[in-house]
Coordinates of C-alpha atoms in Angstrom, one line a residue:
Chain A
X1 CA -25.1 -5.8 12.8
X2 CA -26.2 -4.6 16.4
X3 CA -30.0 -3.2 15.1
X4 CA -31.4 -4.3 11.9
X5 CA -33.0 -0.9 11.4
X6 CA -29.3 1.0 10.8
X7 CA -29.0 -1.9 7.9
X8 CA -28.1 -0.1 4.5
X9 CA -28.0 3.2 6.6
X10 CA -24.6 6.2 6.9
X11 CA -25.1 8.2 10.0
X12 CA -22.8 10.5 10.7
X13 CA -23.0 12.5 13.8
X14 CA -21.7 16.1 15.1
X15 CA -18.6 14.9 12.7
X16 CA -15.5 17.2 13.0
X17 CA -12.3 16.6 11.5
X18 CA -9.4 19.8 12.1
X19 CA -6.0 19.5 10.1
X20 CA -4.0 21.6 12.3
X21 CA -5.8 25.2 12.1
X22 CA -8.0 24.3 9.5
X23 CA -11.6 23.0 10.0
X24 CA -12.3 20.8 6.8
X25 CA -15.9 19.3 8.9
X26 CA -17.3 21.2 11.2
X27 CA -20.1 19.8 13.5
X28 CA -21.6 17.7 10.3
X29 CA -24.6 15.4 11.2
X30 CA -26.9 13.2 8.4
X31 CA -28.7 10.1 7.9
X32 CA -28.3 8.3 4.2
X33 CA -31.0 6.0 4.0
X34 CA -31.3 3.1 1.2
X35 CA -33.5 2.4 -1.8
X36 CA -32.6 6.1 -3.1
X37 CA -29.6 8.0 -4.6
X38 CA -28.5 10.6 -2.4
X39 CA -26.6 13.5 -3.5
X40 CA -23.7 15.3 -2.0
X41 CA -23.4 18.4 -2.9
X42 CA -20.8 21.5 -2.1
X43 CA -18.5 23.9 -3.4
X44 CA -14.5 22.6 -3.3
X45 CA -13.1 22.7 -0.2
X46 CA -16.5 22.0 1.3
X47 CA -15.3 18.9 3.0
X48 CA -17.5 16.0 1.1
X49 CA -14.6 14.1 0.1
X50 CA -12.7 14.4 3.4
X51 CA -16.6 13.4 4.9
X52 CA -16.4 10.2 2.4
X53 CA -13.0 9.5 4.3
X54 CA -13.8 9.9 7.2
X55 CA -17.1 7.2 7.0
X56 CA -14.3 4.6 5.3
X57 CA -12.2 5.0 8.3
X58 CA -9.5 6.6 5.6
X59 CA -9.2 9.1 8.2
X60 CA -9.8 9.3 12.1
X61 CA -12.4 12.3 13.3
X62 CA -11.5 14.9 15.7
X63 CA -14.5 14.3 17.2
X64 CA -18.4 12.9 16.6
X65 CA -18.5 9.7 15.0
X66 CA -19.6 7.8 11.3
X67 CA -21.5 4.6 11.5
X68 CA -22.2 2.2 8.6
X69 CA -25.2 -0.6 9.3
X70 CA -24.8 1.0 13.1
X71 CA -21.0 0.4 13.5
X72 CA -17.5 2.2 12.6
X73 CA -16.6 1.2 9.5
X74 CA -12.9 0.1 10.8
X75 CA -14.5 -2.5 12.9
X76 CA -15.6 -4.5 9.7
X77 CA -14.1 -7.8 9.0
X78 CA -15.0 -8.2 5.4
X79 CA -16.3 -4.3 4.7
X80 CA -16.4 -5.1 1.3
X81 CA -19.3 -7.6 1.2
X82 CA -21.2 -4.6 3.5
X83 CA -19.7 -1.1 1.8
X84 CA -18.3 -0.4 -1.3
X85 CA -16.3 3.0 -2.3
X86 CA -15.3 4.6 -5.3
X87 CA -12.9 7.7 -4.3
X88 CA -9.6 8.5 -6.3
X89 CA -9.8 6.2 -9.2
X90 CA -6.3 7.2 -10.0
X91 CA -4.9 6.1 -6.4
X92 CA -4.6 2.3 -7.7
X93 CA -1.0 1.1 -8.5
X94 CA 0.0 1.5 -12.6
X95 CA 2.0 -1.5 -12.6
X96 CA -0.6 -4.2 -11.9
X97 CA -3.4 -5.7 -14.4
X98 CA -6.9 -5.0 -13.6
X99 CA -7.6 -8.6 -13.1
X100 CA -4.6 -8.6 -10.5
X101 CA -5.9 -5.2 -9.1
X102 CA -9.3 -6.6 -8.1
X103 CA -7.9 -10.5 -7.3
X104 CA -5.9 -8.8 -4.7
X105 CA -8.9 -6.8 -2.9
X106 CA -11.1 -9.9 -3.7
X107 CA -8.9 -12.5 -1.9
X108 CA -8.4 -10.1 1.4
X109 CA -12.4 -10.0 1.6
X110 CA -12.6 -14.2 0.7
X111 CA -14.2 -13.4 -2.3
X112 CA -13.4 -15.3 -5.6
X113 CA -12.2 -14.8 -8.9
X114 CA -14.9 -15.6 -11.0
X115 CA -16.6 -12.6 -9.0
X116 CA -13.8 -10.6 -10.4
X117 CA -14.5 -11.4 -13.8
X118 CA -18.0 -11.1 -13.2
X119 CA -17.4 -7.2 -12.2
X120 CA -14.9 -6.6 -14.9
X121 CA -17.8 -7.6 -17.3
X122 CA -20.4 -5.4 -15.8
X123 CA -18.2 -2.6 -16.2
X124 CA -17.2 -3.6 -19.2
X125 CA -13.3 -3.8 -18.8
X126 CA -13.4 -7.5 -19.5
X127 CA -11.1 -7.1 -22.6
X128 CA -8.5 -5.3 -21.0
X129 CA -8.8 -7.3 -18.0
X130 CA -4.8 -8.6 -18.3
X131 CA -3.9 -4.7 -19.3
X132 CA -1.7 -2.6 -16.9
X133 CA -3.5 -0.2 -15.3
X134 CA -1.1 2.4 -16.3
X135 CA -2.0 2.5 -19.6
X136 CA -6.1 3.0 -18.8
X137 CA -7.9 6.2 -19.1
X138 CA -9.6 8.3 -16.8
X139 CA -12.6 7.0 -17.9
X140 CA -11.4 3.1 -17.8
X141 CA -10.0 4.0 -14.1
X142 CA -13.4 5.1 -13.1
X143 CA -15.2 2.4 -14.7
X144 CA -12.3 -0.4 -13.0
X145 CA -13.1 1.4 -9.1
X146 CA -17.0 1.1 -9.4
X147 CA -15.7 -3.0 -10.3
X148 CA -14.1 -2.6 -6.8
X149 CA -16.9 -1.0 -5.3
X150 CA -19.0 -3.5 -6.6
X151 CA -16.9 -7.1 -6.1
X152 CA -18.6 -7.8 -2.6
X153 CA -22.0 -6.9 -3.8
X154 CA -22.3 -4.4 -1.0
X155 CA -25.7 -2.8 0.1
X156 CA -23.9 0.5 0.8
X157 CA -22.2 2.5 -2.2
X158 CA -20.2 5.6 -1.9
X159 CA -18.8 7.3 -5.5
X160 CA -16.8 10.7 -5.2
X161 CA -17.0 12.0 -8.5
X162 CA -17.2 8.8 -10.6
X163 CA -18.5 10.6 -13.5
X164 CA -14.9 12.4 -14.7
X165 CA -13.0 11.1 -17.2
X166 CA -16.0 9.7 -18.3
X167 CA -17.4 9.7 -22.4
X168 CA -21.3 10.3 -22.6
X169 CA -22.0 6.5 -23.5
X170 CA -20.1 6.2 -19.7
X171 CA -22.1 9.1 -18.3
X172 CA -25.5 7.4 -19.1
X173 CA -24.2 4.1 -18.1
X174 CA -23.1 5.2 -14.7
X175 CA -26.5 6.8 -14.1
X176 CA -28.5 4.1 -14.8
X177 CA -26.1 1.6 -12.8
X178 CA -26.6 3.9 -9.6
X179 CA -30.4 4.3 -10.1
X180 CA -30.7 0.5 -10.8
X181 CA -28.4 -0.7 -7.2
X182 CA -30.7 2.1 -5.4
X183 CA -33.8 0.5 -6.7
X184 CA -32.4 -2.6 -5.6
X185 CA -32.8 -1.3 -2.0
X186 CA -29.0 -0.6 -1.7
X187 CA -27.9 2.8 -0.3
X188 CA -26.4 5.1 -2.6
X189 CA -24.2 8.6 -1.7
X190 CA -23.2 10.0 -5.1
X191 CA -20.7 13.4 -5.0
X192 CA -20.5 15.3 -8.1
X193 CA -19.9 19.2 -9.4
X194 CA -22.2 18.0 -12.2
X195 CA -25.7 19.8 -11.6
X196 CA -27.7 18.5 -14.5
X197 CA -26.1 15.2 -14.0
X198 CA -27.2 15.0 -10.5
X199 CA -30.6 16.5 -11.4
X200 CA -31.0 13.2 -13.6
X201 CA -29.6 10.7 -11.3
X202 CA -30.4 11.6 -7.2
X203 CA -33.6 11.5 -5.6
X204 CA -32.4 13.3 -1.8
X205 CA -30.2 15.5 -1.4
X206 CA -27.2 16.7 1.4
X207 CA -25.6 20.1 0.7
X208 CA -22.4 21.2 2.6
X209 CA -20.7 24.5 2.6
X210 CA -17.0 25.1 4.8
X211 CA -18.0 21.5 6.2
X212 CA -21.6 22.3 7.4
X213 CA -24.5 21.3 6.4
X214 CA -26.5 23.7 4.1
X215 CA -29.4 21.1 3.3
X216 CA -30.9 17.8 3.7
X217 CA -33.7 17.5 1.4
X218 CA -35.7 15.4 -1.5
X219 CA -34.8 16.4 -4.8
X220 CA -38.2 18.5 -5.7
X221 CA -38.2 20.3 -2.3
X222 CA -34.2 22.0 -3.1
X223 CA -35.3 23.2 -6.6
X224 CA -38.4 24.2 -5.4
X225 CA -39.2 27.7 -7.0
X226 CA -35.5 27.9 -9.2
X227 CA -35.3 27.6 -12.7
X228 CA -33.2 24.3 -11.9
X229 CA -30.9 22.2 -9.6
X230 CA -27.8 24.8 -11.0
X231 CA -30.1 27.9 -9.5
X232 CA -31.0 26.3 -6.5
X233 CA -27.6 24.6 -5.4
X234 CA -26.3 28.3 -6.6
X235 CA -28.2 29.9 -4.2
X236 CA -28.2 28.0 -1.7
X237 CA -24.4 27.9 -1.6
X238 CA -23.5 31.7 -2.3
X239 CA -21.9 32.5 1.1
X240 CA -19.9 29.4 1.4
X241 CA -18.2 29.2 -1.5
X242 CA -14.6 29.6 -0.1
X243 CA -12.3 29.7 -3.7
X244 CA -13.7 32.6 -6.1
Chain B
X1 CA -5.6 -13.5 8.5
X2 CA -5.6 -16.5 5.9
X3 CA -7.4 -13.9 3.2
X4 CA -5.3 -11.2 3.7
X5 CA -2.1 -13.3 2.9
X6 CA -3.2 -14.5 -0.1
X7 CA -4.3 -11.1 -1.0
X8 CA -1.0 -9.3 -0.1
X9 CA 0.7 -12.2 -2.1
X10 CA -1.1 -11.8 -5.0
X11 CA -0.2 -8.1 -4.6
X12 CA 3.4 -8.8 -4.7
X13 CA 3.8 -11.4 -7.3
X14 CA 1.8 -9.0 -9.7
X15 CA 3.6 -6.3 -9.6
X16 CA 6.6 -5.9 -12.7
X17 CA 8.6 -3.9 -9.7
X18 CA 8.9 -7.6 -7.8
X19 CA 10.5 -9.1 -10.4
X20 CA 12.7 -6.2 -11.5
X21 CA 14.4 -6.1 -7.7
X22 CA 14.9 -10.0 -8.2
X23 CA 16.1 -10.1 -11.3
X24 CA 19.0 -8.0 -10.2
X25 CA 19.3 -9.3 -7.1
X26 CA 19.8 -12.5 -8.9
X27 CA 22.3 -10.6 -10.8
X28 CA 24.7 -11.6 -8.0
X29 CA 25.0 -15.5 -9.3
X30 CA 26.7 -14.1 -12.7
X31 CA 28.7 -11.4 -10.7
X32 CA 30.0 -13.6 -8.3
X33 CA 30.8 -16.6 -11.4
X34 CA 32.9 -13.6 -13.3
X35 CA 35.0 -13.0 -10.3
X36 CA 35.8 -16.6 -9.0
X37 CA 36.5 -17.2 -13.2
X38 CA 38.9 -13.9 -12.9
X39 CA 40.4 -14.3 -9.9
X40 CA 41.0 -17.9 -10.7
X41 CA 42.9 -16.9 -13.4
X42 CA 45.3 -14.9 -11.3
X43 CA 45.6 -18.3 -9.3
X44 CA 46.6 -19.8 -12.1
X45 CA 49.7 -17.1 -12.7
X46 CA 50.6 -16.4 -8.9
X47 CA 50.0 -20.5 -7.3
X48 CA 47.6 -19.0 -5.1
X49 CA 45.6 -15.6 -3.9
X50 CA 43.2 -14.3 -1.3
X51 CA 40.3 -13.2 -2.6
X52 CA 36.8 -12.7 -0.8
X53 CA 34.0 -15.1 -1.5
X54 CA 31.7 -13.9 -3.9
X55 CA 28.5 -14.6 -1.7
X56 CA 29.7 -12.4 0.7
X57 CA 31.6 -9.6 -1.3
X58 CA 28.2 -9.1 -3.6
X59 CA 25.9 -9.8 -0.8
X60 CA 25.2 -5.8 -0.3
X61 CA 23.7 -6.2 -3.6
X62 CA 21.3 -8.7 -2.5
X63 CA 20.5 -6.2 0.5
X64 CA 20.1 -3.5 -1.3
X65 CA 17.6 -5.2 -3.9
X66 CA 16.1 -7.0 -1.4
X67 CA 15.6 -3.2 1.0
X68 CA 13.8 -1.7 -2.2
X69 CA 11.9 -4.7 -2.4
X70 CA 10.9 -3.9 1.0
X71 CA 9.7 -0.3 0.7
X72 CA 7.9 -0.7 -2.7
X73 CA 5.5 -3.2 -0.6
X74 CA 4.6 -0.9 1.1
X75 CA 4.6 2.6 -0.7
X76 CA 2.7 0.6 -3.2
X77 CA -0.1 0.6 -1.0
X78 CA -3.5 2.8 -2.3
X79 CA -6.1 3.5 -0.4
X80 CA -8.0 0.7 -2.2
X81 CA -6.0 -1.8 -0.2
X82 CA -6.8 0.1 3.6
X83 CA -10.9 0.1 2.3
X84 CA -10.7 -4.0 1.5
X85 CA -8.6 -4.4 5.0
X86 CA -9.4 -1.9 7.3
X87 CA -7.2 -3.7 10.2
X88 CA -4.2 -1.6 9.3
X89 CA -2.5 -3.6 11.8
X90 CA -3.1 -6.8 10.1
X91 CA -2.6 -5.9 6.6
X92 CA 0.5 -4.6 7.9
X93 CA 1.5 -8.1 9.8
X94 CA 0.4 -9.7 6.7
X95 CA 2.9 -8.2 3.9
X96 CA 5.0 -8.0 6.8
X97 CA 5.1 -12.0 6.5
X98 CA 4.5 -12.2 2.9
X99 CA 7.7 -9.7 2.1
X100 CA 9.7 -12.2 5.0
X101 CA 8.9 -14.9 2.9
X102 CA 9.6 -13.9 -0.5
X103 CA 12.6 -12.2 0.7
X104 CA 14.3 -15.2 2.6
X105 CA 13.6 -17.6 -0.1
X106 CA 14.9 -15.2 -3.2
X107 CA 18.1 -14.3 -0.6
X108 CA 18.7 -18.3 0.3
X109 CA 18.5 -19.5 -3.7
X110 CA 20.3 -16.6 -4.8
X111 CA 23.6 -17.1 -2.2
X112 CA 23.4 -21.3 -2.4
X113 CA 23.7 -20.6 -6.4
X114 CA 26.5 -18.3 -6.3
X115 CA 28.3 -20.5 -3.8
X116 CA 28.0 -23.7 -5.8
X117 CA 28.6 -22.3 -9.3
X118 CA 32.0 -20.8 -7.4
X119 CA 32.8 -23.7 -6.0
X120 CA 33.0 -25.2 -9.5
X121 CA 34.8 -23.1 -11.3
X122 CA 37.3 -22.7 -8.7
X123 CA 37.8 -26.6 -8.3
X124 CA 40.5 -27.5 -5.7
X125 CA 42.7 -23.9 -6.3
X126 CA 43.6 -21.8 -3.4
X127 CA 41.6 -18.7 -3.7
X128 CA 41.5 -17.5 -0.5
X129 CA 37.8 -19.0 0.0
X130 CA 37.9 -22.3 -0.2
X131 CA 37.7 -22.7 4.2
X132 CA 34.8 -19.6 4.4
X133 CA 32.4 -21.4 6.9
X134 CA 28.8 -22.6 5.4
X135 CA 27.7 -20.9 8.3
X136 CA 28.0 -17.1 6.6
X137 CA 25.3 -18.6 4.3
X138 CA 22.5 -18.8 6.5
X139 CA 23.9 -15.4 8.2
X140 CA 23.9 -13.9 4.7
X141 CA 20.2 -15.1 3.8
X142 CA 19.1 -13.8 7.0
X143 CA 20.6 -10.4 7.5
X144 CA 18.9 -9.6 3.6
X145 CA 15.8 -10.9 5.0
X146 CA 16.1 -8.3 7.7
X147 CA 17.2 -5.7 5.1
X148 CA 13.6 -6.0 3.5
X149 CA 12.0 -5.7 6.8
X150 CA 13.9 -2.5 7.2
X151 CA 12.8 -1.2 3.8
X152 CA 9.3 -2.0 4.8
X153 CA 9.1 -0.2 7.9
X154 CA 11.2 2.8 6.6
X155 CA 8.9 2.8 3.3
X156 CA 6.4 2.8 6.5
X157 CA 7.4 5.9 7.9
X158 CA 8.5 8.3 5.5
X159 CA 5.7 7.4 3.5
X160 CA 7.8 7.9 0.3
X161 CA 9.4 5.1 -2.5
X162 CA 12.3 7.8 -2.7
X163 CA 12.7 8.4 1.0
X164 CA 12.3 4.9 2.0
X165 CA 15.1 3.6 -0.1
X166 CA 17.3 6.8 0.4
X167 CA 17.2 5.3 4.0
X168 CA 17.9 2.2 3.4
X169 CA 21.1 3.0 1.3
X170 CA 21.8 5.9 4.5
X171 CA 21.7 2.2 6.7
X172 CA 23.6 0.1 4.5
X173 CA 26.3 2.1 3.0
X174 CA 26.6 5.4 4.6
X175 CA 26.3 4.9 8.1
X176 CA 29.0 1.9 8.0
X177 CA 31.3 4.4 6.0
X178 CA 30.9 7.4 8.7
X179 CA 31.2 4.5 11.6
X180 CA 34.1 3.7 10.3
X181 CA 36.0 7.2 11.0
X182 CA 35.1 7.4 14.2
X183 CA 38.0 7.2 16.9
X184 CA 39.0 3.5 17.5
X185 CA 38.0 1.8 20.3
X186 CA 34.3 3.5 18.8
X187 CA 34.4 2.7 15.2
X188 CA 34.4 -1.2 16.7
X189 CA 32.2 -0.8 19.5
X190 CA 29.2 1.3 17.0
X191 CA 30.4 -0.4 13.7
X192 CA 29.6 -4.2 15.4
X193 CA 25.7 -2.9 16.3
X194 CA 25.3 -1.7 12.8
X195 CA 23.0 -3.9 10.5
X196 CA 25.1 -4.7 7.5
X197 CA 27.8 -5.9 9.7
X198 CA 25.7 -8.0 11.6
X199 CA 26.0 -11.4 9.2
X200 CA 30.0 -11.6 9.4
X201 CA 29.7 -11.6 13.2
X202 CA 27.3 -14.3 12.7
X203 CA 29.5 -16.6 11.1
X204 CA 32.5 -16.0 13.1
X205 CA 34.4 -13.7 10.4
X206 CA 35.9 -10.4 10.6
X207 CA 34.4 -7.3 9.5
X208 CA 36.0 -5.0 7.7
X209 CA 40.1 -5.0 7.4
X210 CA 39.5 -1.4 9.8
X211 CA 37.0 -2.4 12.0
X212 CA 39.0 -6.1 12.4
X213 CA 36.7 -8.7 14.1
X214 CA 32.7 -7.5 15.8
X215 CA 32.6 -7.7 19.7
X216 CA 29.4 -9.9 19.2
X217 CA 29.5 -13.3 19.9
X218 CA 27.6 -15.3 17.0
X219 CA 24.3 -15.6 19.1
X220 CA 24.3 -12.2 20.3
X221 CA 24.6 -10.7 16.5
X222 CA 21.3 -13.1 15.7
X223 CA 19.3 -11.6 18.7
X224 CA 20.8 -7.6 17.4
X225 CA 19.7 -8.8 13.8
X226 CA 16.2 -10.1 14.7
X227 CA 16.2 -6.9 17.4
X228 CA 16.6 -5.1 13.8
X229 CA 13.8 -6.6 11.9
X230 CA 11.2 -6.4 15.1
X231 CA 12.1 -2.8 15.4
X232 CA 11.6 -1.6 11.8
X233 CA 8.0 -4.0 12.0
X234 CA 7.2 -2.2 15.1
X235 CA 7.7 1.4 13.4
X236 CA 5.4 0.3 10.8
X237 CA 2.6 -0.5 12.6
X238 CA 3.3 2.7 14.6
X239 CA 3.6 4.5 11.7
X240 CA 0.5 2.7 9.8
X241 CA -2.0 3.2 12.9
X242 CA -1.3 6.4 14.1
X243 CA -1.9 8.3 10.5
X244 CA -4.5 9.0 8.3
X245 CA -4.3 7.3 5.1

């Protein structure tokens, strides 16, 4: 880590990515700093989860760049001691056991397996720890790629929509996990459609509309005058909501 | 490097698909006992026949099994797996070596059982197999170890379980078949470059009864062989590097 002030830190800067004609980030520059939950907020198509990609090195940037702790995230040795990610919970393969699931991504970062069992407890999958992963629920998938996230207990977090699928027991348990890693000091970027969820979970937020950015602002300064976070991101989003 | 082959063996072994695909490939040990038993039989009426050795007649099943083993590695790879390993290139190398492995041992047990238990039933009768060199063994064991290199690097770039082992059956059995058509001296001269007629030119045999003996010499069919399994590697990680996940 080249300067120990990008430590815990996503800076993304003038980030564009174009498939073919389409722009999906345009220009896109922000800083996610640690210790809070950061929101990130847009209507679909906005370009958040393609934004999430391209900082996990999932996909290469037409141009600008996406450092984590100052460098590319491709570049990482073991990125899952520094970064952990929670995007499609349903991309994982159906045919393996959790337990096998995370032993695989564990052993290609040198972690251990009692580490895996110690994630599968905290999200509470220990009992179905030797179950095919076909057979899990939304809900259990979620809960199974925040283990993931979590196996290299990484000071950077990234969850695209980790709250569907999930039951309200789930809800309030996910909310409390990602306020309790940001008051750790850990940096947390949280997407989600949800507006009172994200009302009762982030403390900044980042909104993008057609992969700009709209906003990048504390929690109390976006609602501002508006009834509530729903008004606000309503508002604030009206011209760039592209599918009507 | 060490960490990633452990993880992408752990990611083969525990998958159900692995052991499907070798279960079937093992398939071949029974197969090949049922035809030396049946074609021993016909010995016993006739004094003597000249049947193929079952480690070579049934090896396209071992290629076959052994290709799809190949291309579920790697269209069984999520996203999860390129955040844990960013270095496509090495997670690539690393099931690369991992699917090598598996693939040479399963191939190598699989064709010394079905020679043995073949050998035994057909005791000292003539059936047409008894003087097939040991040689077309290691051939055999090699070519399906290149067959599952193939699968992985056409699973590689069509990005697709269906299209990858489409392919692999297009390389096994349908391009031999149209090879075979074309106007001789060619059907020879294509037909011996072709990758399922790569081990028989290895161990000194003939082809096919149209195609009649490769124009490679033994040595030159190992270098076209391992030319095979560098190339389909080499796609991969052209393929793997080049895309977004």
């Amino acid at each position: 880590m080249p300067y120990p002030s990008l430590v815990g830190v996503i800076e993304v800067r003038e980030l564009t990515k174009r498939y073919g004609g389409t722009t999906a980030v345009d220009g896109l520059s922000f800083r996610v700093r640690p210790g809070l939950v950061t929101g990130f907020l847009g209507p679909n198509g906005a370009g958040k989860s393609t934004t999430m990609r391209l900082i996990l090195g999932l996909a290469a940037p037409t141009s600008g760049e996406a450092l984590v702790n100052g460098v590319r995230y491709a570049s990482l040795r073991r990125p899952l001691h520094e970064v952990g990610a929670l995007l499609d919970a349903t991309a994982v393969h159906g045919g393996r056991s959790a337990h096998d699931h995370l032993l695989a991504l564990a052993a290609s970062n040198g972690i251990g397996a009692a580490r895996v069992a110690e994630v599968l407890a905290r999200v509470g999958l220990s009992g179905v720890a030797r179950k095919r992963i076909g057979g899990f629920s939304l809900g259990m998938k979620q809960r199974l790629g925040i283990a993931a996230a979590l196996l290299g207990d990484p000071g950077v977090l990234l969850f695209d929509e980790p709250v569907n699928g999930l039951d309200p027991d789930g809800v309030r348990w996910i909310r409390e996990l990602l306020r309790g890693l940001a008051a750790e000091g850990r940096t947390v970027l949280l997407s989600s459609h949800l507006m009172s969820e994200m009302a009762l979970t982030a403390d900044h937020l980042i909104v993008i509309g057609r992969g700009r950015l709209l906003a990048d602002t504390s929690m109390a300064d976006l609602v501002g005058g508006h009834a509530s976070l729903e008004d606000a991101y309503l508002s604030l989003t009206a011209s760039s909501v592209e599918y009507r | 490097m060490r960490n990633v082959l452990t993880s992408e063996w752990i990611k083969l072994r525990s998958v159900s698909s692995t052991r499907s695909t070798l279960a079937v490939a093992a398939s071949m040990i029974v197969l090949g006992a049922a035809w030396t038993w049946y074609v021993r039989g016909l010995a016993e009426e006739r004094g003597s026949v000249q049947a193929a050795a079952p480690e070579e007649g049934f090896l396209p099943l071992l290629q076959i099994c052994l290709g799809v083993l190949g291309v579920l590695a790697v269209t069984a790879e999520r996203e999860t797996g390129f955040l844990a390993v960013p270095r496509r290139r090495v997670l690539l190398l690393a099931k690369a070596a991992v699917v090598a492995g598996m693939a040479f041992a399963a191939a190598a047990g699989i064709l010394v059982a079905t020679h043995a238990l073949s050998r035994l039933i057909a005791g000292d009768r003539s059936l047409g197999f008894e003087d097939a060199p040991l040689s077309a063994l290691p051939a055999a064991a090699l070519s399906a170890t290149v067959v599952a290199l193939a699968g992985l690097g056409l699973g590689a770039v069509t990005r697709s379980t269906a299209g990858g082992i489409a392919s692999v059956v297009g390389v096994l059995f349908v391009l031999p078949g149209v090879v075979a058509y074309l106007p001789s001296p060619w059907n020879t001269r294509v037909g011996s470059l072709l990758l399922p007629n790569l081990a028989p030119q290895i161990a000194g045999e003939r082809i096919s009864r149209r195609l009649g003996d490769g124009l490679l010499p033994p040595a030159v069919a190992v270098a076209v062989l391992l030319g095979y399994g560098v190339l389909a590697v080499g796609a991969a990680l052209v393929s793997i590097t080049r895309r977004d996940v």
